[in-house]
Amino acid sequence: MLAPGYAALPAAFYARVAPTPLTEPYLVATNAAAASDFDLGGLGDERQLLDAASGTVLPGGCTPIAAVYAGHQFGAWVQQLGDGRAIAIADVRDARGALWELQLKGAGETPFSRSGDGRAVLRSTIREFLCSEAMHALGIPTTRALCIVGSDTPVYRESVETAAVLARIAPSHVRFGTFEYFYYRGDREAVALLADYAIARHYPELAGRSDRYEALFRQIVLSTARLIAFWQAVGFEHGVMNTDNMSVAGITLDYGPFGFMEAYDPDWICNHSDHLGRYRFSAQPGVALWNLHCLAAAMGTLLSEEAALLALAEYEPALRTAYLERSLRKLGLHSWPGEAGTLLADLLAIMRRSGADYTIAFRALAKVGRVPSDADQAFLANFATADAGPWLLRYREALESQHISDAERSRAMRSVNPKYVLRNYLAHQAIERAARREFDEVARLLEILQRPYDAWPQYESYAAPPPPWANDLQLSCSS
Ligand code: AMP
Ligand code: MG
């Protein structure tokens, strides 16, 4: 294990602060798949993992730090944020030799805690743990999760909950808001150092180029566009797309009141604290572009306005291309019949009118063949209205020109349309059991979500639409 590379930056970038150990910690969940993807040194051993993640004993060579940043939160500028409860303890290498930063989220107060207690609740760590691994398995760039350590120490949110620490790993935790922090303090040198760090960590092929900062910004634009295309295609809503939650590596970062689309509704707002729907599902592409404009401003000392505008102009076409490409694969087609995207847009409009479950409907479509069969009924049963029937005829017509067998297409569709996503009610059930110190459901969900495209006969119920009681579940920013 190496000290975090971020600690080699000047002192203005972070505060050195040790984790505050959890009282009588216990392991809630571990993730063997993630552990095997990284060289964790001694942390492969359960005892050492518990000691390190709980902040009790850190491995040798660690230099724990909390990073400073700023951000636009719900559109409003906040000049001082930072890791108020997350502490980076080390860098680890993946199989390709790339460095990732290991962070303990919920590790206690730091100089950036403001009025917070520095803790995370068990509920939110379980949600982040499961969702980040679900996203990884879906092929969506994300932070990874190594383990959760819990404690019976009470933590006060809307109600009394208990504390937990999530050990998470990211290529870096540099945010758009990290650039904003230094730019708005007028620290040009720090902005350049940060850009060089981001290049070294995420885009090493740009190092040494005279136009490296323009190229860096462009790469962030393109990786963000690609990320948002993935989110939209799988029906993921982040919930709090503040600039301090946006990664310069183009990965999903900071899971809070996120959700996966169930009954299809582009106006869906998963975060009940988001009263105006700023971060509703259909707003995500536009919000990410707004955030990229904030980043362009914050990199203003490194970029000409012309270069920034040229890169920003690439965002929408890049997102559209990636989204349509992914959607084409979801539909099992090689090319669009007629105008690109129309067949999809029509299906989504029908889904919206009839409240079809986004994940289940696509999965059911994979079973439909060129010749009418029982699979048609199984697909059509997802729609409360009759207009899916004519759409299915158009789809079948489109299949005629595709030169792909039903079996092949079905296999291809099942490898891009998940059967399992982290439905809110599934996470809720796992959390309720974990609060009683029964962690089996967290482990089971992790196992299922790490293979989201497989059909597990014994876990059929995990692919079902949400039960009626799930309508009453509310998610807020509280975590
Ligand atoms: P988040 O909503 O988790 O993205 O956090 C937004 C900001 O609030 C970040 O700067 C966090 O470090 C900080 N924060 C959130 N919860 C806490 C807490 N319980 N204690 C201290 N800081 C917190
Ligand atoms: Mg955050």
Short mmCIF file of C-alpha atoms and ligand atoms in Angstrom, two decimals:
data_model
loop_
_atom_site.label_atom_id
_atom_site.label_comp_id
_atom_site.label_asym_id
_atom_site.label_seq_id
_atom_site.Cartn_x
_atom_site.Cartn_y
_atom_site.Cartn_z
CA MET A 1 0.00 0.00 0.00
CA LEU A 2 1.20 3.44 -0.86
CA ALA A 3 0.39 6.78 0.72
CA PRO A 4 -2.27 8.53 -1.39
CA GLY A 5 -0.57 10.25 -4.34
CA TYR A 6 -2.75 13.25 -3.63
CA ALA A 7 -0.75 13.82 -0.43
CA ALA A 8 2.26 14.73 -2.59
CA LEU A 9 0.40 17.86 -3.72
CA PRO A 10 0.92 21.05 -1.69
CA ALA A 11 -0.70 21.35 1.73
CA ALA A 12 -3.44 23.66 0.40
CA PHE A 13 -5.08 20.65 -1.29
CA TYR A 14 -6.01 18.74 1.84
CA ALA A 15 -5.79 18.42 5.60
CA ARG A 16 -3.87 15.64 7.26
CA VAL A 17 -6.33 13.97 9.57
CA ALA A 18 -6.55 10.47 11.00
CA PRO A 19 -9.83 8.51 11.02
CA THR A 20 -11.71 8.50 14.32
CA PRO A 21 -12.06 4.78 15.11
CA LEU A 22 -15.53 3.27 15.24
CA THR A 23 -16.48 1.83 18.60
CA GLU A 24 -16.65 -1.98 18.68
CA PRO A 25 -16.67 -2.34 14.91
CA TYR A 26 -17.97 -5.36 13.04
CA LEU A 27 -17.86 -6.33 9.39
CA VAL A 28 -21.19 -5.79 7.65
CA ALA A 29 -20.17 -6.74 4.14
CA THR A 30 -17.07 -7.56 2.16
CA ASN A 31 -16.62 -7.73 -1.56
CA ALA A 32 -14.31 -10.50 -2.71
CA ALA A 33 -14.67 -9.48 -6.37
CA ALA A 34 -13.40 -5.96 -5.74
CA ALA A 35 -10.71 -7.20 -3.37
CA SER A 36 -9.35 -9.47 -6.07
CA ASP A 37 -9.30 -6.64 -8.62
CA PHE A 38 -6.76 -4.67 -6.58
CA ASP A 39 -3.47 -5.28 -4.86
CA LEU A 40 -4.57 -4.54 -1.30
CA GLY A 41 -1.42 -5.67 0.44
CA GLY A 42 -2.33 -6.93 3.90
CA LEU A 43 -5.96 -5.90 3.61
CA GLY A 44 -6.88 -9.18 1.95
CA ASP A 45 -6.98 -10.52 5.51
CA GLU A 46 -10.38 -9.97 7.19
CA ARG A 47 -8.97 -8.88 10.55
CA GLN A 48 -6.68 -6.29 8.99
CA LEU A 49 -9.50 -5.07 6.76
CA LEU A 50 -11.74 -4.58 9.79
CA ASP A 51 -8.96 -2.77 11.66
CA ALA A 52 -8.15 -0.49 8.74
CA ALA A 53 -11.68 0.29 7.56
CA SER A 54 -12.85 1.05 11.09
CA GLY A 55 -9.88 3.40 11.48
CA THR A 56 -8.51 1.33 14.38
CA VAL A 57 -5.12 0.40 12.87
CA LEU A 58 -4.01 1.75 9.50
CA PRO A 59 -1.53 -0.23 7.41
CA GLY A 60 2.06 1.01 7.46
CA GLY A 61 2.91 3.83 5.09
CA CYS A 62 -0.56 5.41 5.10
CA THR A 63 -0.85 9.19 5.10
CA PRO A 64 -4.52 9.85 5.80
CA ILE A 65 -5.88 13.04 4.25
CA ALA A 66 -9.18 14.84 3.70
CA ALA A 67 -9.33 16.79 0.43
CA VAL A 68 -10.74 20.30 0.12
CA TYR A 69 -13.15 21.29 -2.65
CA ALA A 70 -16.02 23.63 -3.39
CA GLY A 71 -19.05 23.28 -5.62
CA HIS A 72 -22.34 24.39 -7.04
CA GLN A 73 -25.04 22.74 -4.96
CA PHE A 74 -28.49 22.86 -6.56
CA GLY A 75 -27.14 25.73 -8.66
CA ALA A 76 -25.86 27.80 -5.73
CA TRP A 77 -22.15 28.47 -5.29
CA VAL A 78 -20.60 27.12 -2.08
CA GLN A 79 -16.99 28.25 -1.77
CA GLN A 80 -15.87 25.80 0.88
CA LEU A 81 -16.77 22.14 1.00
CA GLY A 82 -14.41 19.20 1.23
CA ASP A 83 -14.21 15.69 2.58
CA GLY A 84 -16.27 16.29 5.70
CA ARG A 85 -16.45 12.63 6.53
CA ALA A 86 -14.25 10.84 4.01
CA ILE A 87 -10.57 10.20 4.59
CA ALA A 88 -8.23 8.86 1.90
CA ILE A 89 -5.74 6.48 3.44
CA ALA A 90 -3.78 4.86 0.63
CA ASP A 91 -3.34 4.19 -3.06
CA VAL A 92 -3.72 0.67 -4.40
CA ARG A 93 -2.99 -0.76 -7.83
CA ASP A 94 -5.36 -2.61 -10.12
CA ALA A 95 -4.32 -5.54 -12.32
CA ARG A 96 -3.14 -3.17 -15.06
CA GLY A 97 -0.93 -1.32 -12.59
CA ALA A 98 -3.11 1.82 -12.49
CA LEU A 99 -3.40 3.61 -9.15
CA TRP A 100 -6.69 3.94 -7.28
CA GLU A 101 -7.33 5.87 -4.08
CA LEU A 102 -8.75 4.01 -1.09
CA GLN A 103 -11.06 6.19 0.96
CA LEU A 104 -12.97 5.59 4.18
CA LYS A 105 -16.36 7.30 3.99
CA GLY A 106 -17.84 7.99 7.40
CA ALA A 107 -14.43 7.97 9.13
CA GLY A 108 -15.09 10.88 11.48
CA GLU A 109 -14.74 14.63 11.60
CA THR A 110 -12.27 16.56 9.47
CA PRO A 111 -11.57 20.29 9.18
CA PHE A 112 -14.20 20.29 6.39
CA SER A 113 -17.04 18.75 8.40
CA ARG A 114 -18.77 22.12 8.92
CA SER A 115 -21.74 21.27 11.15
CA GLY A 116 -21.69 17.56 10.27
CA ASP A 117 -20.67 14.72 12.55
CA GLY A 118 -18.21 13.13 10.12
CA ARG A 119 -20.21 9.92 10.09
CA ALA A 120 -22.23 7.97 7.57
CA VAL A 121 -25.22 5.87 8.53
CA LEU A 122 -25.42 2.13 7.88
CA ARG A 123 -28.36 2.70 5.50
CA SER A 124 -26.46 4.98 3.13
CA THR A 125 -23.28 2.89 3.16
CA ILE A 126 -25.27 -0.21 2.18
CA ARG A 127 -26.92 1.70 -0.66
CA GLU A 128 -23.58 2.99 -1.97
CA PHE A 129 -21.85 -0.37 -1.51
CA LEU A 130 -24.50 -2.26 -3.50
CA CYS A 131 -25.08 0.36 -6.15
CA SER A 132 -21.47 1.03 -7.00
CA GLU A 133 -20.87 -2.69 -7.52
CA ALA A 134 -24.11 -3.00 -9.50
CA MET A 135 -22.97 -0.17 -11.77
CA HIS A 136 -19.56 -1.76 -12.22
CA ALA A 137 -21.20 -5.03 -13.25
CA LEU A 138 -23.38 -3.12 -15.72
CA GLY A 139 -20.20 -1.76 -17.32
CA ILE A 140 -20.79 1.79 -16.08
CA PRO A 141 -17.72 3.70 -14.83
CA THR A 142 -17.93 4.10 -11.05
CA THR A 143 -16.15 4.12 -7.75
CA ARG A 144 -15.84 0.60 -6.35
CA ALA A 145 -16.72 -0.66 -2.88
CA LEU A 146 -14.50 -2.89 -0.81
CA CYS A 147 -16.35 -3.38 2.47
CA ILE A 148 -18.64 -1.91 5.09
CA VAL A 149 -17.78 -1.80 8.76
CA GLY A 150 -20.58 -1.04 11.23
CA SER A 151 -20.83 0.01 14.85
CA ASP A 152 -23.74 0.39 17.25
CA THR A 153 -22.74 4.00 17.91
CA PRO A 154 -25.90 6.09 17.42
CA VAL A 155 -25.94 8.67 14.64
CA TYR A 156 -28.65 11.31 14.53
CA ARG A 157 -30.42 12.01 11.25
CA GLU A 158 -34.23 12.32 10.87
CA SER A 159 -34.25 9.43 13.32
CA VAL A 160 -31.55 7.67 15.33
CA GLU A 161 -29.52 5.34 13.15
CA THR A 162 -26.15 3.61 13.56
CA ALA A 163 -22.73 4.50 12.17
CA ALA A 164 -20.84 2.68 9.45
CA VAL A 165 -17.80 3.22 7.27
CA LEU A 166 -17.67 2.39 3.58
CA ALA A 167 -14.23 1.59 2.17
CA ARG A 168 -14.42 2.77 -1.41
CA ILE A 169 -11.90 2.97 -4.21
CA ALA A 170 -11.69 5.41 -7.13
CA PRO A 171 -9.03 6.24 -9.72
CA SER A 172 -9.18 9.57 -7.89
CA HIS A 173 -11.81 11.49 -5.99
CA VAL A 174 -11.06 14.77 -7.84
CA ARG A 175 -14.29 16.62 -8.52
CA PHE A 176 -15.30 19.47 -10.80
CA GLY A 177 -15.62 21.31 -7.49
CA THR A 178 -11.94 20.74 -6.69
CA PHE A 179 -11.03 22.91 -9.69
CA GLU A 180 -13.67 25.44 -8.70
CA TYR A 181 -12.22 25.75 -5.19
CA PHE A 182 -8.80 26.86 -6.39
CA TYR A 183 -10.02 28.95 -9.33
CA TYR A 184 -12.31 31.09 -7.19
CA ARG A 185 -9.53 31.66 -4.67
CA GLY A 186 -7.41 32.99 -7.53
CA ASP A 187 -4.79 30.24 -7.09
CA ARG A 188 -3.70 29.73 -10.71
CA GLU A 189 -0.76 27.57 -9.78
CA ALA A 190 -2.97 25.13 -7.85
CA VAL A 191 -5.39 24.88 -10.80
CA ALA A 192 -2.47 23.88 -13.05
CA LEU A 193 -1.10 21.40 -10.49
CA LEU A 194 -4.53 19.85 -10.16
CA ALA A 195 -4.87 19.55 -13.93
CA ASP A 196 -1.48 17.83 -14.11
CA TYR A 197 -2.56 15.47 -11.35
CA ALA A 198 -5.79 14.65 -13.22
CA ILE A 199 -3.80 14.00 -16.40
CA ALA A 200 -1.35 11.73 -14.60
CA ARG A 201 -4.15 9.80 -12.92
CA HIS A 202 -6.76 9.56 -15.65
CA TYR A 203 -5.42 10.63 -19.01
CA PRO A 204 -1.66 9.84 -18.89
CA GLU A 205 -1.49 9.78 -22.69
CA LEU A 206 -1.89 13.57 -22.60
CA ALA A 207 1.13 14.20 -20.36
CA GLY A 208 3.82 16.37 -21.89
CA ARG A 209 1.65 17.70 -24.72
CA SER A 210 1.74 21.46 -25.12
CA ASP A 211 -2.06 21.50 -25.52
CA ARG A 212 -2.57 19.09 -22.62
CA TYR A 213 -5.01 21.29 -20.68
CA GLU A 214 -7.31 21.79 -23.66
CA ALA A 215 -7.04 18.05 -24.31
CA LEU A 216 -7.78 17.30 -20.64
CA PHE A 217 -10.92 19.41 -20.67
CA ARG A 218 -12.05 17.78 -23.91
CA GLN A 219 -11.50 14.31 -22.43
CA ILE A 220 -13.54 15.23 -19.36
CA VAL A 221 -16.34 16.48 -21.64
CA LEU A 222 -16.29 13.24 -23.63
CA SER A 223 -16.05 10.90 -20.64
CA THR A 224 -18.90 12.78 -18.94
CA ALA A 225 -21.03 12.50 -22.09
CA ARG A 226 -20.36 8.79 -22.23
CA LEU A 227 -21.19 8.35 -18.54
CA ILE A 228 -24.49 10.19 -18.82
CA ALA A 229 -25.41 8.16 -21.91
CA PHE A 230 -24.91 5.00 -19.85
CA TRP A 231 -27.03 6.37 -17.01
CA GLN A 232 -29.87 7.31 -19.33
CA ALA A 233 -29.78 3.99 -21.17
CA VAL A 234 -29.96 1.91 -18.00
CA GLY A 235 -32.49 4.24 -16.33
CA PHE A 236 -30.21 5.40 -13.52
CA GLU A 237 -30.89 8.66 -11.75
CA HIS A 238 -28.08 10.05 -9.60
CA GLY A 239 -30.24 12.40 -7.58
CA VAL A 240 -27.65 15.02 -6.54
CA MET A 241 -25.63 16.13 -9.55
CA ASN A 242 -23.90 19.01 -7.78
CA THR A 243 -20.50 19.92 -9.23
CA ASP A 244 -18.85 18.51 -6.09
CA ASN A 245 -20.34 15.12 -6.98
CA MET A 246 -19.00 15.15 -10.56
CA SER A 247 -15.79 13.24 -11.20
CA VAL A 248 -13.12 14.49 -13.61
CA ALA A 249 -12.50 10.81 -14.41
CA GLY A 250 -16.04 10.49 -15.80
CA ILE A 251 -17.08 7.96 -13.19
CA THR A 252 -20.23 7.78 -11.07
CA LEU A 253 -19.35 9.30 -7.71
CA ASP A 254 -21.16 9.87 -4.39
CA TYR A 255 -24.22 7.68 -4.28
CA GLY A 256 -26.96 9.32 -2.25
CA PRO A 257 -30.69 9.34 -3.07
CA PHE A 258 -30.13 7.60 -6.43
CA GLY A 259 -32.63 5.29 -8.10
CA PHE A 260 -33.17 2.98 -11.03
CA MET A 261 -36.21 3.77 -13.14
CA GLU A 262 -39.09 1.39 -12.52
CA ALA A 263 -42.38 2.58 -14.12
CA TYR A 264 -40.95 4.63 -16.98
CA ASP A 265 -41.34 8.37 -16.43
CA PRO A 266 -38.73 10.83 -17.67
CA ASP A 267 -39.97 13.40 -15.13
CA TRP A 268 -39.24 11.07 -12.25
CA ILE A 269 -37.44 12.68 -9.28
CA CYS A 270 -35.81 10.10 -7.02
CA ASN A 271 -34.57 12.62 -4.44
CA HIS A 272 -37.44 13.85 -2.28
CA SER A 273 -35.33 16.83 -1.18
CA ASP A 274 -35.19 18.01 -4.82
CA HIS A 275 -38.46 19.94 -4.77
CA LEU A 276 -37.98 21.65 -8.14
CA GLY A 277 -36.83 18.51 -9.92
CA ARG A 278 -33.51 20.09 -10.89
CA TYR A 279 -31.96 16.62 -11.03
CA ARG A 280 -34.93 14.67 -12.42
CA PHE A 281 -34.12 11.86 -14.82
CA SER A 282 -34.66 13.74 -18.09
CA ALA A 283 -32.66 16.73 -16.83
CA GLN A 284 -29.44 14.77 -16.28
CA PRO A 285 -27.88 15.34 -19.73
CA GLY A 286 -28.50 19.09 -19.50
CA VAL A 287 -27.30 19.30 -15.90
CA ALA A 288 -24.04 17.55 -16.74
CA LEU A 289 -23.48 20.12 -19.50
CA TRP A 290 -24.23 22.94 -17.06
CA ASN A 291 -21.69 21.40 -14.69
CA LEU A 292 -19.15 21.15 -17.51
CA HIS A 293 -19.62 24.89 -18.12
CA CYS A 294 -18.78 25.44 -14.44
CA LEU A 295 -15.66 23.34 -14.92
CA ALA A 296 -14.72 25.25 -18.07
CA ALA A 297 -14.92 28.49 -16.08
CA ALA A 298 -12.81 26.97 -13.29
CA MET A 299 -10.17 25.87 -15.81
CA GLY A 300 -10.31 29.31 -17.39
CA THR A 301 -6.70 30.09 -16.51
CA LEU A 302 -5.57 27.02 -18.48
CA LEU A 303 -7.87 27.17 -21.50
CA SER A 304 -8.77 29.68 -24.15
CA GLU A 305 -12.49 30.43 -24.33
CA GLU A 306 -12.44 29.17 -27.89
CA ALA A 307 -10.98 25.80 -26.87
CA ALA A 308 -13.50 25.45 -24.07
CA LEU A 309 -16.43 26.21 -26.37
CA LEU A 310 -15.16 23.82 -29.04
CA ALA A 311 -14.93 21.01 -26.49
CA LEU A 312 -18.33 21.82 -24.98
CA ALA A 313 -19.85 21.70 -28.46
CA GLU A 314 -18.79 18.05 -28.66
CA TYR A 315 -20.82 17.09 -25.59
CA GLU A 316 -24.29 16.73 -27.07
CA PRO A 317 -23.28 14.82 -30.22
CA ALA A 318 -21.06 12.52 -28.13
CA LEU A 319 -23.85 11.83 -25.67
CA ARG A 320 -26.41 11.27 -28.42
CA THR A 321 -24.11 8.91 -30.33
CA ALA A 322 -23.30 6.87 -27.22
CA TYR A 323 -26.93 6.78 -26.10
CA LEU A 324 -28.25 5.72 -29.51
CA GLU A 325 -25.55 3.10 -29.85
CA ARG A 326 -26.44 1.64 -26.46
CA SER A 327 -30.16 1.84 -27.24
CA LEU A 328 -29.69 0.07 -30.54
CA ARG A 329 -28.03 -2.77 -28.67
CA LYS A 330 -30.84 -2.79 -26.10
CA LEU A 331 -33.27 -3.27 -28.98
CA GLY A 332 -31.11 -6.00 -30.51
CA LEU A 333 -30.71 -4.13 -33.80
CA HIS A 334 -27.65 -3.46 -35.96
CA SER A 335 -29.10 -0.35 -37.57
CA TRP A 336 -32.09 1.92 -37.14
CA PRO A 337 -35.11 1.41 -39.33
CA GLY A 338 -35.96 4.91 -40.58
CA GLU A 339 -34.68 7.91 -38.62
CA ALA A 340 -32.19 7.09 -35.85
CA GLY A 341 -33.87 6.73 -32.50
CA THR A 342 -37.51 7.00 -33.64
CA LEU A 343 -38.38 3.38 -32.89
CA LEU A 344 -36.94 3.86 -29.39
CA ALA A 345 -38.64 7.20 -28.79
CA ASP A 346 -41.98 5.66 -29.73
CA LEU A 347 -41.46 2.74 -27.36
CA LEU A 348 -40.52 5.11 -24.53
CA ALA A 349 -43.62 7.21 -25.18
CA ILE A 350 -45.78 4.09 -24.89
CA MET A 351 -43.94 3.00 -21.76
CA ARG A 352 -44.58 6.37 -20.25
CA ARG A 353 -48.30 6.33 -21.05
CA SER A 354 -48.71 2.83 -19.69
CA GLY A 355 -46.28 2.91 -16.78
CA ALA A 356 -44.29 -0.11 -18.01
CA ASP A 357 -41.32 -1.15 -15.91
CA TYR A 358 -38.27 -0.03 -17.89
CA THR A 359 -35.98 -2.94 -16.96
CA ILE A 360 -38.60 -5.67 -17.22
CA ALA A 361 -40.04 -4.48 -20.55
CA PHE A 362 -36.66 -4.50 -22.33
CA ARG A 363 -35.83 -7.89 -20.90
CA ALA A 364 -39.19 -9.24 -22.11
CA LEU A 365 -38.53 -7.84 -25.58
CA ALA A 366 -35.44 -10.05 -25.82
CA LYS A 367 -37.69 -13.11 -25.87
CA VAL A 368 -39.89 -11.89 -28.72
CA GLY A 369 -39.05 -13.57 -32.03
CA ARG A 370 -39.73 -12.97 -35.71
CA VAL A 371 -42.78 -15.23 -35.52
CA PRO A 372 -45.58 -14.43 -33.01
CA SER A 373 -45.45 -16.59 -29.89
CA ASP A 374 -46.29 -16.57 -26.17
CA ALA A 375 -43.38 -14.19 -25.70
CA ASP A 376 -45.48 -11.48 -27.38
CA GLN A 377 -48.06 -11.69 -24.60
CA ALA A 378 -45.35 -11.65 -21.95
CA PHE A 379 -43.98 -8.45 -23.50
CA LEU A 380 -47.36 -6.79 -24.06
CA ALA A 381 -48.48 -7.60 -20.51
CA ASN A 382 -46.07 -4.92 -19.30
CA PHE A 383 -48.17 -2.20 -20.89
CA ALA A 384 -51.49 -1.06 -19.52
CA THR A 385 -52.47 0.48 -22.86
CA ALA A 386 -53.05 -1.26 -26.22
CA ASP A 387 -50.58 0.80 -28.28
CA ALA A 388 -47.64 -1.55 -27.63
CA GLY A 389 -49.23 -4.04 -30.07
CA PRO A 390 -48.75 -1.87 -33.19
CA TRP A 391 -45.25 -0.96 -31.96
CA LEU A 392 -44.37 -4.66 -31.74
CA LEU A 393 -45.42 -5.13 -35.38
CA ARG A 394 -43.09 -2.30 -36.42
CA TYR A 395 -40.29 -3.85 -34.36
CA ARG A 396 -40.83 -7.20 -36.02
CA GLU A 397 -40.68 -5.51 -39.43
CA ALA A 398 -37.37 -3.95 -38.42
CA LEU A 399 -36.03 -7.38 -37.47
CA GLU A 400 -36.57 -8.60 -41.03
CA SER A 401 -33.71 -6.47 -42.33
CA GLN A 402 -31.25 -7.34 -39.55
CA HIS A 403 -29.85 -10.70 -40.65
CA ILE A 404 -29.53 -12.04 -37.15
CA SER A 405 -31.19 -15.15 -35.78
CA ASP A 406 -33.72 -14.90 -32.94
CA ALA A 407 -31.44 -16.89 -30.67
CA GLU A 408 -28.42 -14.72 -31.38
CA ARG A 409 -30.39 -11.52 -30.95
CA SER A 410 -31.95 -12.73 -27.73
CA ARG A 411 -28.52 -13.60 -26.34
CA ALA A 412 -27.13 -10.23 -27.37
CA MET A 413 -30.08 -8.39 -25.82
CA ARG A 414 -29.80 -10.31 -22.58
CA SER A 415 -26.16 -9.22 -22.33
CA VAL A 416 -27.08 -5.55 -22.47
CA ASN A 417 -30.53 -5.44 -20.81
CA PRO A 418 -30.09 -6.37 -17.14
CA LYS A 419 -32.55 -8.64 -15.41
CA TYR A 420 -31.56 -7.24 -12.01
CA VAL A 421 -31.11 -3.63 -10.96
CA LEU A 422 -30.90 -2.24 -7.43
CA ARG A 423 -34.55 -1.49 -6.91
CA ASN A 424 -35.13 0.81 -4.02
CA TYR A 425 -37.31 -1.67 -2.16
CA LEU A 426 -34.65 -4.39 -2.43
CA ALA A 427 -32.07 -2.09 -0.88
CA HIS A 428 -34.63 -1.15 1.78
CA GLN A 429 -35.23 -4.78 2.74
CA ALA A 430 -31.51 -5.46 3.00
CA ILE A 431 -31.07 -2.35 5.15
CA GLU A 432 -33.90 -3.32 7.51
CA ARG A 433 -32.34 -6.72 8.09
CA ALA A 434 -28.87 -5.25 8.51
CA ALA A 435 -30.21 -2.90 11.18
CA ARG A 436 -31.04 -6.09 13.11
CA ARG A 437 -27.48 -7.29 12.50
CA GLU A 438 -28.57 -9.79 9.85
CA PHE A 439 -26.29 -9.11 6.92
CA ASP A 440 -27.20 -12.06 4.70
CA GLU A 441 -29.47 -10.02 2.46
CA VAL A 442 -26.72 -7.49 1.70
CA ALA A 443 -24.45 -10.35 0.65
CA ARG A 444 -27.20 -11.95 -1.44
CA LEU A 445 -28.01 -8.70 -3.25
CA LEU A 446 -24.33 -8.13 -3.93
CA GLU A 447 -24.06 -11.59 -5.45
CA ILE A 448 -27.09 -11.03 -7.70
CA LEU A 449 -26.14 -7.49 -8.75
CA GLN A 450 -22.62 -8.55 -9.65
CA ARG A 451 -24.18 -10.75 -12.36
CA PRO A 452 -27.13 -8.59 -13.43
CA TYR A 453 -27.58 -10.17 -16.86
CA ASP A 454 -27.83 -13.76 -15.64
CA ALA A 455 -31.18 -15.40 -15.00
CA TRP A 456 -31.05 -16.94 -11.54
CA PRO A 457 -34.03 -19.31 -11.17
CA GLN A 458 -33.81 -19.09 -7.37
CA TYR A 459 -33.87 -15.28 -7.45
CA GLU A 460 -36.80 -14.72 -9.81
CA SER A 461 -38.56 -12.53 -7.23
CA TYR A 462 -35.62 -10.06 -7.23
CA ALA A 463 -36.46 -9.20 -10.83
CA ALA A 464 -40.11 -8.48 -10.06
CA PRO A 465 -41.67 -5.01 -10.16
CA PRO A 466 -41.84 -3.24 -6.80
CA PRO A 467 -44.63 -4.22 -4.38
CA PRO A 468 -47.26 -1.54 -3.61
CA TRP A 469 -45.71 -0.66 -0.23
CA ALA A 470 -42.55 0.49 -2.07
CA ASN A 471 -44.49 3.58 -3.24
CA ASP A 472 -44.23 4.99 0.28
CA LEU A 473 -40.43 4.80 0.44
CA GLN A 474 -38.81 8.22 0.36
CA LEU A 475 -35.19 9.09 -0.27
CA SER A 476 -33.59 12.34 0.79
CA CYS A 477 -30.09 13.81 0.85
CA SER A 478 -29.77 12.69 4.49
CA SER A 479 -27.05 10.08 4.75
P1 AMP B 1 -22.74 14.57 -0.02
O1 AMP B 1 -24.18 14.96 0.01
O2 AMP B 1 -22.45 13.27 0.69
O3 AMP B 1 -22.17 14.60 -1.40
O4 AMP B 1 -21.97 15.69 0.85
C1 AMP B 1 -21.95 17.06 0.56
C2 AMP B 1 -20.94 17.73 1.44
O5 AMP B 1 -21.33 17.63 2.81
C3 AMP B 1 -19.53 17.14 1.37
O6 AMP B 1 -18.60 18.17 1.52
C4 AMP B 1 -19.51 16.18 2.54
O7 AMP B 1 -18.21 15.94 3.00
C5 AMP B 1 -20.34 16.93 3.56
N1 AMP B 1 -21.01 16.04 4.50
C6 AMP B 1 -22.10 15.25 4.26
N2 AMP B 1 -22.46 14.58 5.35
C7 AMP B 1 -21.59 14.92 6.33
C8 AMP B 1 -21.44 14.56 7.70
N3 AMP B 1 -22.26 13.71 8.30
N4 AMP B 1 -20.42 15.12 8.38
C9 AMP B 1 -19.59 15.99 7.80
N5 AMP B 1 -19.68 16.38 6.52
C10 AMP B 1 -20.66 15.86 5.79
MG MG B 2 -20.61 14.56 -2.33
#
